[in-house]
JSON list of C-alpha atoms in Angstrom, two decimals:
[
{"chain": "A", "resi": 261, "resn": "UNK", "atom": "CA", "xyz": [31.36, 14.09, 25.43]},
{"chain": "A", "resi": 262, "resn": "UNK", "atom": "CA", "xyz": [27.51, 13.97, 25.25]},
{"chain": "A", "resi": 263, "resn": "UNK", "atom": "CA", "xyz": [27.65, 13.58, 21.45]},
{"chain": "A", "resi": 264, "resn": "UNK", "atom": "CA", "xyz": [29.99, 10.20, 21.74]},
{"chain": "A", "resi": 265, "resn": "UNK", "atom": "CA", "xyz": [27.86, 9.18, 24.40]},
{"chain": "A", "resi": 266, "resn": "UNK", "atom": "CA", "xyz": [24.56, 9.54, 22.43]},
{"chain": "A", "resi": 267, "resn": "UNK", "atom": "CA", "xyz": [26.45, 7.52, 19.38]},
{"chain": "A", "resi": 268, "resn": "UNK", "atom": "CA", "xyz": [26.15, 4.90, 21.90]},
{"chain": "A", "resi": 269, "resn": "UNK", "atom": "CA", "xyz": [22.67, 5.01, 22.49]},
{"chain": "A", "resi": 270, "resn": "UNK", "atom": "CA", "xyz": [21.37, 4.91, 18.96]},
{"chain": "A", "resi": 271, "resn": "UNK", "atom": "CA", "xyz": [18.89, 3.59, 18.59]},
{"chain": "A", "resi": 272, "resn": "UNK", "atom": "CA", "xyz": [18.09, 3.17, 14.74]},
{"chain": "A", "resi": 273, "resn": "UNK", "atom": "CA", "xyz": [18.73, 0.49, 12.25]},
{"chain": "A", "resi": 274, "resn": "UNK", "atom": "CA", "xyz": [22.06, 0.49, 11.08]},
{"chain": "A", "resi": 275, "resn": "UNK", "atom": "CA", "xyz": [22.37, 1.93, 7.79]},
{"chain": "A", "resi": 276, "resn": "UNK", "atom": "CA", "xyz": [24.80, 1.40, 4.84]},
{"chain": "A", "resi": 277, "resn": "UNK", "atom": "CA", "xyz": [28.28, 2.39, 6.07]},
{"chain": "A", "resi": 278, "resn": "UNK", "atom": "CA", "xyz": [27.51, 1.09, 9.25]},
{"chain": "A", "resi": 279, "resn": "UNK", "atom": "CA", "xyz": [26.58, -2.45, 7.84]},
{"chain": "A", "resi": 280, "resn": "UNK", "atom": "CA", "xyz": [29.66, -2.18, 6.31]},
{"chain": "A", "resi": 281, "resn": "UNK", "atom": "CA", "xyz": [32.00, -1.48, 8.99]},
{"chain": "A", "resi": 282, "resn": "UNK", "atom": "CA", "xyz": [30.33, -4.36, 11.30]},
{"chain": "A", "resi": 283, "resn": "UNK", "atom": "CA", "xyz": [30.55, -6.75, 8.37]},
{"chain": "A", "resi": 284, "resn": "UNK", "atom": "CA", "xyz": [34.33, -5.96, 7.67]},
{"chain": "A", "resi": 285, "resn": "UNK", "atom": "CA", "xyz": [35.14, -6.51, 11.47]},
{"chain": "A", "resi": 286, "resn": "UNK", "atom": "CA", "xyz": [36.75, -9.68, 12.60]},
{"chain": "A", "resi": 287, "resn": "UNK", "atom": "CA", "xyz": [35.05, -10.47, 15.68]},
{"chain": "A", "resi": 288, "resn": "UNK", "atom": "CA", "xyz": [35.91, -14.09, 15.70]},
{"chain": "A", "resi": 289, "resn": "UNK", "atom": "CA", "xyz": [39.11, -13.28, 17.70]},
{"chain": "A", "resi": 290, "resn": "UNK", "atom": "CA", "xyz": [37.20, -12.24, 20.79]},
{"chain": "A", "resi": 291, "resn": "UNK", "atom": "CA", "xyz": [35.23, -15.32, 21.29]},
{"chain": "A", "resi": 292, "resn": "UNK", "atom": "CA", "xyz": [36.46, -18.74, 22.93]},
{"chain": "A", "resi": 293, "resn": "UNK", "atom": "CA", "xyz": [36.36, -21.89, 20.81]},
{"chain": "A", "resi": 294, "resn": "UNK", "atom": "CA", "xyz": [32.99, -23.25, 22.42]},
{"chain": "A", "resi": 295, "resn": "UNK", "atom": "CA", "xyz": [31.52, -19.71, 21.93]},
{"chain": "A", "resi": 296, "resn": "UNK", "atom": "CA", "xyz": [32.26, -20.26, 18.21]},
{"chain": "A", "resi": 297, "resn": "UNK", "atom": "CA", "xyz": [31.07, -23.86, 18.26]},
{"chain": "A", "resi": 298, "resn": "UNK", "atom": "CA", "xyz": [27.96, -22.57, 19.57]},
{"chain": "A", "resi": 299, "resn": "UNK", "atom": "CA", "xyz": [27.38, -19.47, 17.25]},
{"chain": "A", "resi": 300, "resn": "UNK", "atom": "CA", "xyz": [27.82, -22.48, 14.05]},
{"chain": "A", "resi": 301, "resn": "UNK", "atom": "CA", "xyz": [25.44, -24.66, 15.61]},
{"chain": "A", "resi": 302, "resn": "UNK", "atom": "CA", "xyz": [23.13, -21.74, 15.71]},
{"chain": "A", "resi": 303, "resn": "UNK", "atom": "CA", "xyz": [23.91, -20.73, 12.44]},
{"chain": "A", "resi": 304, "resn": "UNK", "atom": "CA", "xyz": [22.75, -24.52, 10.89]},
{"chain": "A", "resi": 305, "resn": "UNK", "atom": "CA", "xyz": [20.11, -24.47, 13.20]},
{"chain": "A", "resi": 306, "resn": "UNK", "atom": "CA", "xyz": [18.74, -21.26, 11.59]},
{"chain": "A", "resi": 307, "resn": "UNK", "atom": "CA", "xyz": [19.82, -22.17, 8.06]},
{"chain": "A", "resi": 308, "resn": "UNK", "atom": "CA", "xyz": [17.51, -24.97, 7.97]},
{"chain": "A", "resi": 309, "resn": "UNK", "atom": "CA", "xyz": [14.22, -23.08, 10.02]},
{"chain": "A", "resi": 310, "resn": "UNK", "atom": "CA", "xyz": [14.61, -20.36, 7.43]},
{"chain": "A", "resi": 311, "resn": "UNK", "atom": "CA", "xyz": [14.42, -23.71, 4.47]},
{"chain": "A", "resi": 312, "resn": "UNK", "atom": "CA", "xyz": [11.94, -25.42, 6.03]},
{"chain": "A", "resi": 313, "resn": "UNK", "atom": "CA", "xyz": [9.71, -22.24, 6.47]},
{"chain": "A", "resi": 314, "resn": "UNK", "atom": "CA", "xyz": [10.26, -21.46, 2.88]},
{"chain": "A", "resi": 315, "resn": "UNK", "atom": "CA", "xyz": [9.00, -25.10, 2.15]},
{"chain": "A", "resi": 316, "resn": "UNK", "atom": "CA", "xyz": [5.90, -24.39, 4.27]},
{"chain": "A", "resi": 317, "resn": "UNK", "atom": "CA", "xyz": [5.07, -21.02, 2.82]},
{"chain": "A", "resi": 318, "resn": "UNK", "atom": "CA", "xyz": [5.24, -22.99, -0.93]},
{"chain": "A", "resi": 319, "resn": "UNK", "atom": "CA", "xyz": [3.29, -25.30, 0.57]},
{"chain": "A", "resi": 320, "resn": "UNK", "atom": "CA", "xyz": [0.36, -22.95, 1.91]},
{"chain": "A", "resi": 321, "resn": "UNK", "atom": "CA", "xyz": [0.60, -20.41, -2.02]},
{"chain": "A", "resi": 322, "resn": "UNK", "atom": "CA", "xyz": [0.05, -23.71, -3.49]},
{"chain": "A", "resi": 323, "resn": "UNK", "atom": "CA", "xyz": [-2.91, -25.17, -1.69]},
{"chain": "A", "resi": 324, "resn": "UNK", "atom": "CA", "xyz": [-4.01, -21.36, -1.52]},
{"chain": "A", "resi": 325, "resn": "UNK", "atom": "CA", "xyz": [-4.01, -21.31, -5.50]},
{"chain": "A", "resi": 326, "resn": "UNK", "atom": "CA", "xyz": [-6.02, -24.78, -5.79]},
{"chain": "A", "resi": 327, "resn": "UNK", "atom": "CA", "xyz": [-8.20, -23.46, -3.43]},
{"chain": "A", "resi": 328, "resn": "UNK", "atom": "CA", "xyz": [-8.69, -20.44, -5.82]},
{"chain": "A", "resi": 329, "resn": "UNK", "atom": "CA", "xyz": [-9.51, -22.68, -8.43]},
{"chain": "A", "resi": 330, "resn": "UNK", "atom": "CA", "xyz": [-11.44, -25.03, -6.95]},
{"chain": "A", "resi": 331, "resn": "UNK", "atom": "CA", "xyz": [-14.03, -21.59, -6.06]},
{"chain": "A", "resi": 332, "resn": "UNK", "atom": "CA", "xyz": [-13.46, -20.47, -9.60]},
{"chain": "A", "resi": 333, "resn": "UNK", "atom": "CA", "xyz": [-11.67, -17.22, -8.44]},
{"chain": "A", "resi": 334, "resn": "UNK", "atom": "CA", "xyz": [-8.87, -16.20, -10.72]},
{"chain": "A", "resi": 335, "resn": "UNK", "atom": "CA", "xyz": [-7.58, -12.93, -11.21]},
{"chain": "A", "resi": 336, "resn": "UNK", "atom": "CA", "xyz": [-9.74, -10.99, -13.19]},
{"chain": "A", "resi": 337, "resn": "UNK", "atom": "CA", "xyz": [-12.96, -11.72, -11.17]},
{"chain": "A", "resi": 338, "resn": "UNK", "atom": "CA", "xyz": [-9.99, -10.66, -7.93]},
{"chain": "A", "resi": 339, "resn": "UNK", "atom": "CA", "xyz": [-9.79, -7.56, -9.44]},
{"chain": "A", "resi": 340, "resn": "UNK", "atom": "CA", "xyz": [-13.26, -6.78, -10.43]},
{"chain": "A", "resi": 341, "resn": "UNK", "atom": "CA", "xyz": [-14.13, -7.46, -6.94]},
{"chain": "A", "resi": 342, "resn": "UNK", "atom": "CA", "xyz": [-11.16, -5.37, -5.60]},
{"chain": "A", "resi": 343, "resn": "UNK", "atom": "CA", "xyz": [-12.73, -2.79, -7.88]},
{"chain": "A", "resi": 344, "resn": "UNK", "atom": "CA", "xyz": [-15.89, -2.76, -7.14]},
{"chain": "A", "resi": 345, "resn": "UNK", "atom": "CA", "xyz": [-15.06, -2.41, -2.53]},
{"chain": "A", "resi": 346, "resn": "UNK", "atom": "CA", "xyz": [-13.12, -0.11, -3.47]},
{"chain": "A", "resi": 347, "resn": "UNK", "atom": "CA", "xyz": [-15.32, 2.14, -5.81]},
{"chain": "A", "resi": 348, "resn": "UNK", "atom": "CA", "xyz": [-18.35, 1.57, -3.32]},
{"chain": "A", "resi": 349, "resn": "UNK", "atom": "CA", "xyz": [-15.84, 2.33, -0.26]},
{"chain": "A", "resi": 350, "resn": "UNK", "atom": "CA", "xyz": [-15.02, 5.70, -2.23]},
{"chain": "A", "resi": 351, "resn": "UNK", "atom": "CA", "xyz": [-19.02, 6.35, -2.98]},
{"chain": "A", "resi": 352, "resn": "UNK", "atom": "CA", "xyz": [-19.96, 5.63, 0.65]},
{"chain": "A", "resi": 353, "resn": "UNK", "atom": "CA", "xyz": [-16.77, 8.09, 2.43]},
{"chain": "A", "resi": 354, "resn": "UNK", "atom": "CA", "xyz": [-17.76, 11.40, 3.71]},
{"chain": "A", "resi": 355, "resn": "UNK", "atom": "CA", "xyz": [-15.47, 12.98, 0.94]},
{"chain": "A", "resi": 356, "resn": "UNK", "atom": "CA", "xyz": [-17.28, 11.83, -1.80]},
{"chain": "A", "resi": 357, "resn": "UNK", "atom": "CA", "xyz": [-20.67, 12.56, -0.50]},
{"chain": "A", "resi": 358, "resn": "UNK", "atom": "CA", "xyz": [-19.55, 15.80, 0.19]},
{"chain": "A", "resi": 359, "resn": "UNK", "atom": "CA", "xyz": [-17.71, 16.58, -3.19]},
{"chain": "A", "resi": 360, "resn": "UNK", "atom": "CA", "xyz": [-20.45, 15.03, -4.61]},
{"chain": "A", "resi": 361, "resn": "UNK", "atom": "CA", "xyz": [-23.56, 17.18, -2.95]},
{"chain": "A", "resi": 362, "resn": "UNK", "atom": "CA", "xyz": [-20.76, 20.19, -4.33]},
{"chain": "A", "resi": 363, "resn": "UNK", "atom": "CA", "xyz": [-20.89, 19.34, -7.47]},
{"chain": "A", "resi": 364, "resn": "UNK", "atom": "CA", "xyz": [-25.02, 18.88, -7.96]},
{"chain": "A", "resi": 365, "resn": "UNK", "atom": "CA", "xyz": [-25.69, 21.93, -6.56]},
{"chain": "A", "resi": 366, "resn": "UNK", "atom": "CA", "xyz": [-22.76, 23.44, -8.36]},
{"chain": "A", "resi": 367, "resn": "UNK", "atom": "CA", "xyz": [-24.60, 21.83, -11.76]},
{"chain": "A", "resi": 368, "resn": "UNK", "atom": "CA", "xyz": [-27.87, 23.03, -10.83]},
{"chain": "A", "resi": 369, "resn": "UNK", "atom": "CA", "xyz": [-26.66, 27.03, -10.59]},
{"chain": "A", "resi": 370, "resn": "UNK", "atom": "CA", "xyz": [-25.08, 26.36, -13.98]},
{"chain": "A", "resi": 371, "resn": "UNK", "atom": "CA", "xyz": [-28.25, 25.11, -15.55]},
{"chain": "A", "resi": 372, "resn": "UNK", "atom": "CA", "xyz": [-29.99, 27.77, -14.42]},
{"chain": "A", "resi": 373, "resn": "UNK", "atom": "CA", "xyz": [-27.45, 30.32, -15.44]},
{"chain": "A", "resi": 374, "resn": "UNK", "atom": "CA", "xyz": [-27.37, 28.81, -18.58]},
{"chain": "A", "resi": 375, "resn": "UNK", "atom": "CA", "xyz": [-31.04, 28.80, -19.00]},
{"chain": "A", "resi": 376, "resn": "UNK", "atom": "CA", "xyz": [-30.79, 32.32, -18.08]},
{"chain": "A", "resi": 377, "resn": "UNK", "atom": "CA", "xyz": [-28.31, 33.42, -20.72]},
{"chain": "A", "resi": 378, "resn": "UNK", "atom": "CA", "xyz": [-30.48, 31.21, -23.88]},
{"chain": "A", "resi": 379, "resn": "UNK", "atom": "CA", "xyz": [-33.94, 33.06, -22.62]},
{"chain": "A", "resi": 380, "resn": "UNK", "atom": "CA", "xyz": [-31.78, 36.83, -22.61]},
{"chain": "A", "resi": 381, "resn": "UNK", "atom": "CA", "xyz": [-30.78, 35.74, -25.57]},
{"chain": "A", "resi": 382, "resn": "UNK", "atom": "CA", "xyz": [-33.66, 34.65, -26.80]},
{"chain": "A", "resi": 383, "resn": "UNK", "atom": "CA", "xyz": [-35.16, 37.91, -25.89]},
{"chain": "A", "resi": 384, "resn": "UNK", "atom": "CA", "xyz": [-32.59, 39.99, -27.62]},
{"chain": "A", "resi": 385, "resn": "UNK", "atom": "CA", "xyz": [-33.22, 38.52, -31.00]},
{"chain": "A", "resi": 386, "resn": "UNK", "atom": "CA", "xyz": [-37.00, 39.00, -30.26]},
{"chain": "A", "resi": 387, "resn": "UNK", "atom": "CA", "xyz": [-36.51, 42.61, -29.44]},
{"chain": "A", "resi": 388, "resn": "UNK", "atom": "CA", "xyz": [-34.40, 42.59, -32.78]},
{"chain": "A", "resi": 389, "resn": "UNK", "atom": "CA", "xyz": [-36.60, 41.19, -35.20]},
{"chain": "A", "resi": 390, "resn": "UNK", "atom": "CA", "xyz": [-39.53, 43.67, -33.57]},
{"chain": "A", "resi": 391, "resn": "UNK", "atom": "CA", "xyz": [-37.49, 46.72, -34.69]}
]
């Protein structure tokens, strides 16, 4: 019983065969005529927010896009700039100064190993020539 009861009290989106079954049921018998007449009025009402929101939001990308152009901003200067926060965000996070700090010191030991190995070998063919 506590399973059915907890169906109940979902409270998640519906989700594919749930749309479904809603959408498939015929709810219109349940409500009175002036509850329908009111449900269609809201409907149109809606209908035309949701156009004349769309109109807006052309509106506002187009004046946004002049705007653009007017600063001399396309996209490829967008994009540099985008770039170039971005790479100074990454350079300025603790990560990469860490990693970074890593890495030197990590390249320092390997010179010096490195510069270890050429003067032992160095040495070698010195010894080797001397015999």
């Amino acid at each position: 019983m506590e399973a059915q009861a907890q169906g109940l009290l979902e409270t998640e989106p519906l989700q594919g065969r749930d749309e479904d079954a809603v959408a498939s049921a015929d709810f219109s018998s349940m409500l009175s005529e002036e509850e329908k007449e009111e449900l269609k009025a809201e409907l149109v009402q809606l209908e035309e927010e949701i156009t004349t929101l769309r109109q807006v939001l052309s509106a506002k990308e187009r004046h946004l896009v002049e705007i653009k152009q007017k600063l001399g901003m396309n996209l490829m200067n967008e994009l540099k700039q985008n770039f170039s926060k971005s790479w100074h965000d990454m350079q300025t996070s603790t990560a990469y100064k860490k990693t970074h700090e890593t890495l030197s010191h990590a390249g320092q030991k390997a010179t010096a190993a490195f510069s270890n190995v050429g003067t032992a070998i160095s040495k070698k063919f010195g010894d080797m020539r001397r015999k």
